[in-house]
């Protein structure tokens, strides 16, 4: 995001946002594949691309809805072939996240996007995990992996993916702690995955699901009541159901909101109309996240800057968003307390 896109922010406010310690809880690692790396991997793996240049590819990122994005996102993932490719993509994300003062990231990955193309699920896990471990060891960058099922595919396919992944659980027990649900929401309600989510709950995974991005508030309700999720990814359409809003406030159910994503996918027409500020002020546990930053125009700081300028957020509100992210994470209590202290010290110092 360029400075011209956030004209009304003071230099002090910009500096405050850029230095604020953050957590990222809604990030698709395949959505961090920047056009430059996509082209480099295509060349390395001898994959033909239907675009003449990085600029031509970037120019194609003009979306009308979720599906128009997903079509390009799955096509882009086709350049990922080797463990090194998954490592390089993840390392590039970590560099962006660290520059944006992200202290902890819980990262979605979609194995079915890759196994469908004949890439081994072990290759996907290994590349992502190698980068995350290296960042933890070298920089103290904390992270977790959330394996997500593609909801446009069948529940049987999700079970097969779970079966293929479970033998790897021990190998990645320091990282893989969650299960998610993403891809085309409309027409693929949470109930479709009731049994596989029940199995994942029995296995002790944390559970999350995309709901109420394009789909109706009823999908948020069934993600809560049928899938038993601990966070709702997006959830912005919950506002259409006042009783649901009251429940989300009462239960302090986290919503992982992605402002630039919502703008790019036409979930909102204008950032000034985004409901994240209203929801925050109503007492919902909303958090800020970047979703697919390579496709939507920016990483964490760009998302914070966009809402701060368009919705006139105060420093205290920005601190509350950062606190909400820590509370909503799947970190152990001691790590949450350490991060919370960092945010409070930052707030006092600024
Ligand atoms: N996969 C990647 N980004 C997504 C989004 N915003 N909604 C649903 N599925 C996705
Ligand atoms: Zn998402």
Coordinates of C-alpha atoms and ligand atoms in Angstrom, one line a residue:
X1 CA 0.0 0.0 0.0
X2 CA 1.4 3.4 -1.0
X3 CA 1.2 6.4 1.2
X4 CA -1.2 8.0 -1.3
X5 CA -3.8 5.3 -0.3
X6 CA -3.7 6.4 3.3
X7 CA -3.7 10.2 3.0
X8 CA -5.3 11.2 6.3
X9 CA -2.8 9.5 8.6
X10 CA -0.3 11.7 10.5
X11 CA 3.4 10.6 10.4
X12 CA 3.1 9.8 14.1
X13 CA 0.1 7.6 13.6
X14 CA 1.8 5.8 10.7
X15 CA 4.9 5.2 12.9
X16 CA 2.8 4.0 15.7
X17 CA 1.1 1.4 13.5
X18 CA 4.3 0.3 11.9
X19 CA 6.0 -0.4 15.2
X20 CA 2.9 -1.9 17.0
X21 CA 3.7 -5.6 17.9
X22 CA 1.2 -7.8 16.1
X23 CA -0.1 -11.3 15.7
X24 CA -1.4 -12.7 12.4
X25 CA -4.1 -15.4 12.6
X26 CA -5.6 -15.5 9.1
X27 CA -2.9 -15.9 6.4
X28 CA -3.0 -18.4 3.5
X29 CA 0.6 -19.2 2.8
X30 CA -0.3 -19.8 -0.9
X31 CA -1.7 -16.3 -0.9
X32 CA 1.7 -14.8 -0.2
X33 CA 3.2 -15.9 -3.5
X34 CA 4.2 -12.6 -5.0
X35 CA 4.2 -12.3 -8.9
X36 CA 8.1 -12.0 -8.9
X37 CA 8.5 -15.3 -7.0
X38 CA 5.8 -16.9 -9.0
X39 CA 7.6 -16.1 -12.2
X40 CA 11.0 -17.3 -10.7
X41 CA 9.5 -20.6 -9.6
X42 CA 7.8 -21.1 -13.0
X43 CA 11.2 -20.6 -14.6
X44 CA 12.9 -23.0 -12.1
X45 CA 10.3 -25.7 -12.6
X46 CA 9.8 -25.1 -16.4
X47 CA 6.1 -24.3 -16.0
X48 CA 4.5 -22.2 -18.8
X49 CA 2.5 -19.2 -17.6
X50 CA -0.3 -17.5 -19.5
X51 CA 1.2 -14.1 -18.7
X52 CA 4.0 -12.3 -20.5
X53 CA 5.4 -10.5 -17.5
X54 CA 5.2 -9.9 -13.7
X55 CA 3.3 -6.7 -14.6
X56 CA 0.8 -8.5 -16.8
X57 CA 0.1 -11.0 -14.0
X58 CA -0.3 -8.2 -11.4
X59 CA -2.7 -6.4 -13.8
X60 CA -4.9 -9.5 -13.8
X61 CA -5.5 -9.1 -10.0
X62 CA -8.8 -7.3 -10.5
X63 CA -11.4 -9.4 -8.8
X64 CA -15.1 -9.2 -8.7
X65 CA -15.8 -11.7 -6.0
X66 CA -14.2 -14.6 -4.1
X67 CA -14.4 -17.1 -6.9
X68 CA -12.7 -14.8 -9.4
X69 CA -9.8 -14.6 -7.0
X70 CA -9.7 -18.3 -6.2
X71 CA -9.4 -19.2 -9.9
X72 CA -6.1 -17.2 -10.1
X73 CA -4.9 -18.3 -6.7
X74 CA -5.2 -22.0 -7.5
X75 CA -3.6 -21.4 -10.9
X76 CA -0.7 -19.5 -9.3
X77 CA -0.1 -22.4 -6.9
X78 CA 0.7 -24.6 -9.8
X79 CA 4.3 -23.3 -9.8
X80 CA 4.9 -24.9 -6.4
X81 CA 6.6 -28.2 -7.0
X82 CA 9.4 -28.9 -4.6
X83 CA 10.1 -28.7 -0.9
X84 CA 12.5 -25.8 -1.7
X85 CA 9.6 -23.9 -3.4
X86 CA 7.4 -24.1 -0.3
X87 CA 10.4 -23.1 1.8
X88 CA 11.1 -20.1 -0.4
X89 CA 7.5 -18.9 -0.4
X90 CA 7.3 -19.2 3.4
X91 CA 10.6 -17.5 4.0
X92 CA 9.5 -14.6 1.8
X93 CA 6.3 -14.2 3.9
X94 CA 8.3 -14.3 7.2
X95 CA 10.5 -11.5 5.9
X96 CA 7.4 -9.4 5.3
X97 CA 5.8 -10.3 8.6
X98 CA 9.0 -9.5 10.6
X99 CA 9.3 -6.2 8.9
X100 CA 5.7 -5.5 9.9
X101 CA 6.4 -6.4 13.6
X102 CA 4.4 -9.6 13.5
X103 CA 5.5 -11.5 16.5
X104 CA 3.4 -14.6 16.0
X105 CA 1.6 -16.0 12.9
X106 CA -0.8 -19.0 12.6
X107 CA -0.6 -20.0 9.0
X108 CA -3.2 -21.7 6.8
X109 CA -2.0 -24.2 4.1
X110 CA -4.2 -26.1 1.6
X111 CA -2.6 -29.5 0.9
X112 CA -5.4 -30.5 -1.5
X113 CA -4.3 -27.7 -3.9
X114 CA -1.0 -29.5 -4.2
X115 CA -1.8 -33.2 -3.7
X116 CA -4.4 -32.9 -6.6
X117 CA -1.4 -32.0 -8.8
X118 CA 0.6 -35.0 -7.6
X119 CA 2.8 -33.2 -5.1
X120 CA 3.3 -35.2 -1.9
X121 CA 1.7 -33.9 1.3
X122 CA 5.1 -34.5 3.0
X123 CA 6.7 -32.1 0.6
X124 CA 4.2 -29.4 1.5
X125 CA 4.6 -29.9 5.3
X126 CA 8.4 -30.1 5.0
X127 CA 9.0 -26.9 3.1
X128 CA 6.7 -24.7 5.1
X129 CA 7.9 -26.1 8.4
X130 CA 11.6 -25.8 7.6
X131 CA 11.2 -22.0 7.0
X132 CA 9.1 -21.6 10.2
X133 CA 11.6 -23.5 12.3
X134 CA 14.5 -21.6 10.9
X135 CA 12.8 -18.2 11.6
X136 CA 12.0 -19.4 15.1
X137 CA 15.6 -20.5 15.8
X138 CA 17.3 -17.4 14.2
X139 CA 14.8 -14.7 15.0
X140 CA 12.4 -15.9 17.7
X141 CA 9.6 -15.7 15.2
X142 CA 6.7 -17.7 16.6
X143 CA 4.3 -19.6 14.4
X144 CA 1.8 -22.4 14.0
X145 CA 0.4 -24.3 11.0
X146 CA -3.4 -24.8 10.4
X147 CA -4.1 -27.4 7.7
X148 CA -7.2 -26.3 5.8
X149 CA -9.7 -28.3 3.9
X150 CA -11.1 -27.0 0.6
X151 CA -14.8 -26.7 1.0
X152 CA -15.6 -27.0 -2.8
X153 CA -14.3 -30.6 -2.5
X154 CA -16.1 -33.4 -0.8
X155 CA -16.0 -34.4 2.9
X156 CA -14.6 -37.7 1.7
X157 CA -11.7 -35.9 0.1
X158 CA -11.1 -34.0 3.4
X159 CA -11.0 -37.3 5.3
X160 CA -8.5 -38.7 2.8
X161 CA -6.3 -35.6 3.4
X162 CA -6.5 -36.0 7.1
X163 CA -5.6 -39.6 6.8
X164 CA -2.6 -38.7 4.7
X165 CA -1.5 -36.0 7.1
X166 CA -1.8 -37.8 10.4
X167 CA 1.3 -40.0 10.0
X168 CA 3.2 -36.6 9.9
X169 CA 1.7 -35.3 13.1
X170 CA 4.5 -36.3 15.4
X171 CA 7.1 -34.9 13.0
X172 CA 5.4 -31.5 13.1
X173 CA 4.0 -31.5 16.6
X174 CA 5.9 -28.2 17.4
X175 CA 3.9 -26.4 14.6
X176 CA 0.8 -28.2 13.4
X177 CA -2.0 -27.5 15.9
X178 CA -5.1 -26.5 13.9
X179 CA -7.6 -27.4 11.2
X180 CA -9.4 -24.9 9.0
X181 CA -11.9 -24.7 6.2
X182 CA -11.6 -22.4 3.2
X183 CA -12.3 -21.9 -0.5
X184 CA -15.7 -21.2 -2.2
X185 CA -18.1 -20.4 0.6
X186 CA -21.4 -20.0 -1.1
X187 CA -23.2 -23.3 -1.6
X188 CA -20.7 -25.1 0.6
X189 CA -22.0 -24.7 4.2
X190 CA -20.0 -25.8 7.2
X191 CA -22.4 -28.7 7.8
X192 CA -20.9 -30.5 4.8
X193 CA -17.8 -31.0 7.0
X194 CA -19.5 -31.9 10.3
X195 CA -18.0 -35.4 10.6
X196 CA -14.5 -34.6 9.6
X197 CA -14.4 -31.7 12.0
X198 CA -15.8 -33.9 14.8
X199 CA -12.9 -36.3 14.1
X200 CA -10.4 -33.5 14.2
X201 CA -11.8 -32.3 17.5
X202 CA -11.5 -35.8 19.0
X203 CA -7.8 -35.7 17.8
X204 CA -7.2 -32.6 19.8
X205 CA -6.8 -30.0 17.0
X206 CA -7.8 -26.4 17.3
X207 CA -10.7 -25.7 14.9
X208 CA -11.4 -22.6 12.8
X209 CA -13.5 -22.0 9.6
X210 CA -14.1 -19.3 7.1
X211 CA -17.7 -18.2 7.5
X212 CA -19.7 -15.0 6.8
X213 CA -17.2 -13.7 4.2
X214 CA -19.6 -14.1 1.2
X215 CA -21.9 -16.6 2.9
X216 CA -24.8 -15.7 5.1
X217 CA -24.8 -15.3 8.9
X218 CA -26.4 -18.8 9.1
X219 CA -23.0 -20.2 8.1
X220 CA -21.4 -18.5 11.0
X221 CA -24.0 -20.1 13.3
X222 CA -23.3 -23.6 11.9
X223 CA -19.5 -23.1 12.0
X224 CA -20.1 -22.4 15.8
X225 CA -22.7 -25.0 16.6
X226 CA -22.0 -27.8 14.1
X227 CA -18.2 -27.6 13.6
X228 CA -17.5 -26.2 17.1
X229 CA -14.9 -23.8 15.9
X230 CA -12.9 -21.6 18.3
X231 CA -12.5 -18.7 15.8
X232 CA -14.5 -17.4 12.8
X233 CA -12.4 -16.5 9.8
X234 CA -13.9 -13.2 8.4
X235 CA -17.4 -13.3 9.9
X236 CA -18.1 -9.8 8.7
X237 CA -21.7 -10.7 7.5
X238 CA -22.6 -11.6 11.1
X239 CA -23.7 -8.0 11.4
X240 CA -26.8 -8.8 9.4
X241 CA -28.1 -10.9 12.4
X242 CA -28.3 -8.9 15.7
X243 CA -28.9 -12.0 17.8
X244 CA -25.7 -13.5 16.4
X245 CA -23.8 -10.3 17.1
X246 CA -24.9 -10.4 20.7
X247 CA -23.8 -13.9 21.0
X248 CA -20.4 -13.2 19.5
X249 CA -19.9 -10.4 22.0
X250 CA -21.1 -12.5 24.9
X251 CA -18.8 -15.4 24.0
X252 CA -16.0 -13.1 23.0
X253 CA -15.7 -15.3 19.9
X254 CA -12.8 -14.0 17.8
X255 CA -13.3 -12.9 14.2
X256 CA -10.2 -12.8 12.0
X257 CA -11.1 -9.9 9.8
X258 CA -9.1 -9.1 6.6
X259 CA -9.9 -5.5 5.5
X260 CA -7.9 -5.3 2.3
X261 CA -9.2 -8.7 1.2
X262 CA -12.8 -7.6 1.8
X263 CA -12.2 -4.5 -0.4
X264 CA -10.4 -6.4 -3.2
X265 CA -13.1 -9.2 -3.3
X266 CA -15.9 -6.6 -3.2
X267 CA -17.3 -7.8 0.1
X268 CA -17.3 -4.0 0.9
X269 CA -17.4 -1.3 -1.7
X270 CA -15.3 1.2 0.2
X271 CA -13.0 0.9 3.2
X272 CA -14.8 3.8 4.8
X273 CA -17.8 1.4 5.0
X274 CA -16.0 -1.5 6.5
X275 CA -17.7 -2.7 9.7
X276 CA -14.5 -3.6 11.6
X277 CA -14.6 -0.4 13.6
X278 CA -18.3 -0.7 14.4
X279 CA -17.8 -4.3 15.5
X280 CA -14.7 -3.3 17.6
X281 CA -16.7 -0.5 19.2
X282 CA -19.6 -2.8 19.9
X283 CA -17.2 -5.1 21.9
X284 CA -16.6 -7.9 19.5
X285 CA -13.2 -9.7 19.6
X286 CA -12.2 -8.6 16.1
X287 CA -8.6 -9.0 14.9
X288 CA -6.7 -7.6 11.8
X289 CA -5.2 -10.0 9.3
X290 CA -3.9 -10.0 5.7
X291 CA -5.5 -13.2 4.2
X292 CA -3.7 -13.3 0.8
X293 CA -1.4 -10.3 0.9
X294 CA 0.3 -10.9 -2.5
X295 CA -3.1 -10.7 -4.2
X296 CA -4.9 -8.0 -2.1
X297 CA -2.4 -5.2 -1.9
X298 CA -0.6 -5.5 1.3
X299 CA 0.6 -7.2 4.4
X300 CA -0.3 -6.6 8.1
X301 CA 0.8 -2.9 8.3
X302 CA -1.0 -2.1 5.1
X303 CA -4.2 -3.6 6.6
X304 CA -3.8 -1.6 9.8
X305 CA -3.0 1.6 8.0
X306 CA -6.0 1.3 5.7
X307 CA -8.5 0.9 8.5
X308 CA -6.9 3.5 10.7
X309 CA -7.1 6.1 8.0
X310 CA -10.5 5.2 6.6
X311 CA -12.2 4.6 9.9
X312 CA -10.4 7.1 12.1
X313 CA -9.2 4.5 14.7
X314 CA -7.6 5.8 17.8
X315 CA -4.4 4.6 19.3
X316 CA -6.3 2.9 22.0
X317 CA -8.5 1.1 19.4
X318 CA -5.4 0.0 17.6
X319 CA -3.9 -1.4 20.8
X320 CA -7.2 -3.2 21.4
X321 CA -7.0 -4.9 18.0
X322 CA -3.4 -6.0 18.9
X323 CA -4.6 -7.3 22.2
X324 CA -7.5 -9.1 20.6
X325 CA -5.1 -10.9 18.3
X326 CA -3.0 -12.2 21.2
X327 CA -6.1 -13.4 23.1
X328 CA -7.5 -15.1 20.0
X329 CA -4.2 -16.9 19.2
X330 CA -3.6 -20.6 20.1
X331 CA -0.5 -19.7 22.0
X332 CA 0.1 -21.1 25.6
X333 CA -0.9 -18.7 28.4
X334 CA 2.7 -17.8 29.2
X335 CA 3.5 -16.8 25.7
X336 CA 0.2 -14.8 25.5
X337 CA 1.2 -13.0 28.7
X338 CA 4.6 -12.1 27.4
X339 CA 3.2 -10.7 24.2
X340 CA 0.5 -8.8 26.0
X341 CA 3.2 -7.2 28.2
X342 CA 5.1 -6.1 25.1
X343 CA 1.9 -4.5 23.7
X344 CA 1.1 -2.8 27.0
X345 CA 4.7 -1.5 27.3
X346 CA 4.5 -0.2 23.7
X347 CA 1.2 1.5 24.5
X348 CA 2.6 3.2 27.6
X349 CA 5.7 4.3 25.7
X350 CA 3.7 5.8 22.8
Ligands
LIG1 N1 -8.5 -19.2 0.3 C1 -7.6 -18.2 0.3 N2 -8.1 -17.1 0.6 C2 -9.5 -17.3 0.9 C3 -10.5 -16.5 1.3 N3 -10.4 -15.2 1.5 N4 -11.7 -17.0 1.5 C4 -11.9 -18.3 1.2 N5 -10.9 -19.1 0.8 C5 -9.7 -18.6 0.7
LIG2 ZN1 -8.9 -16.5 4.2

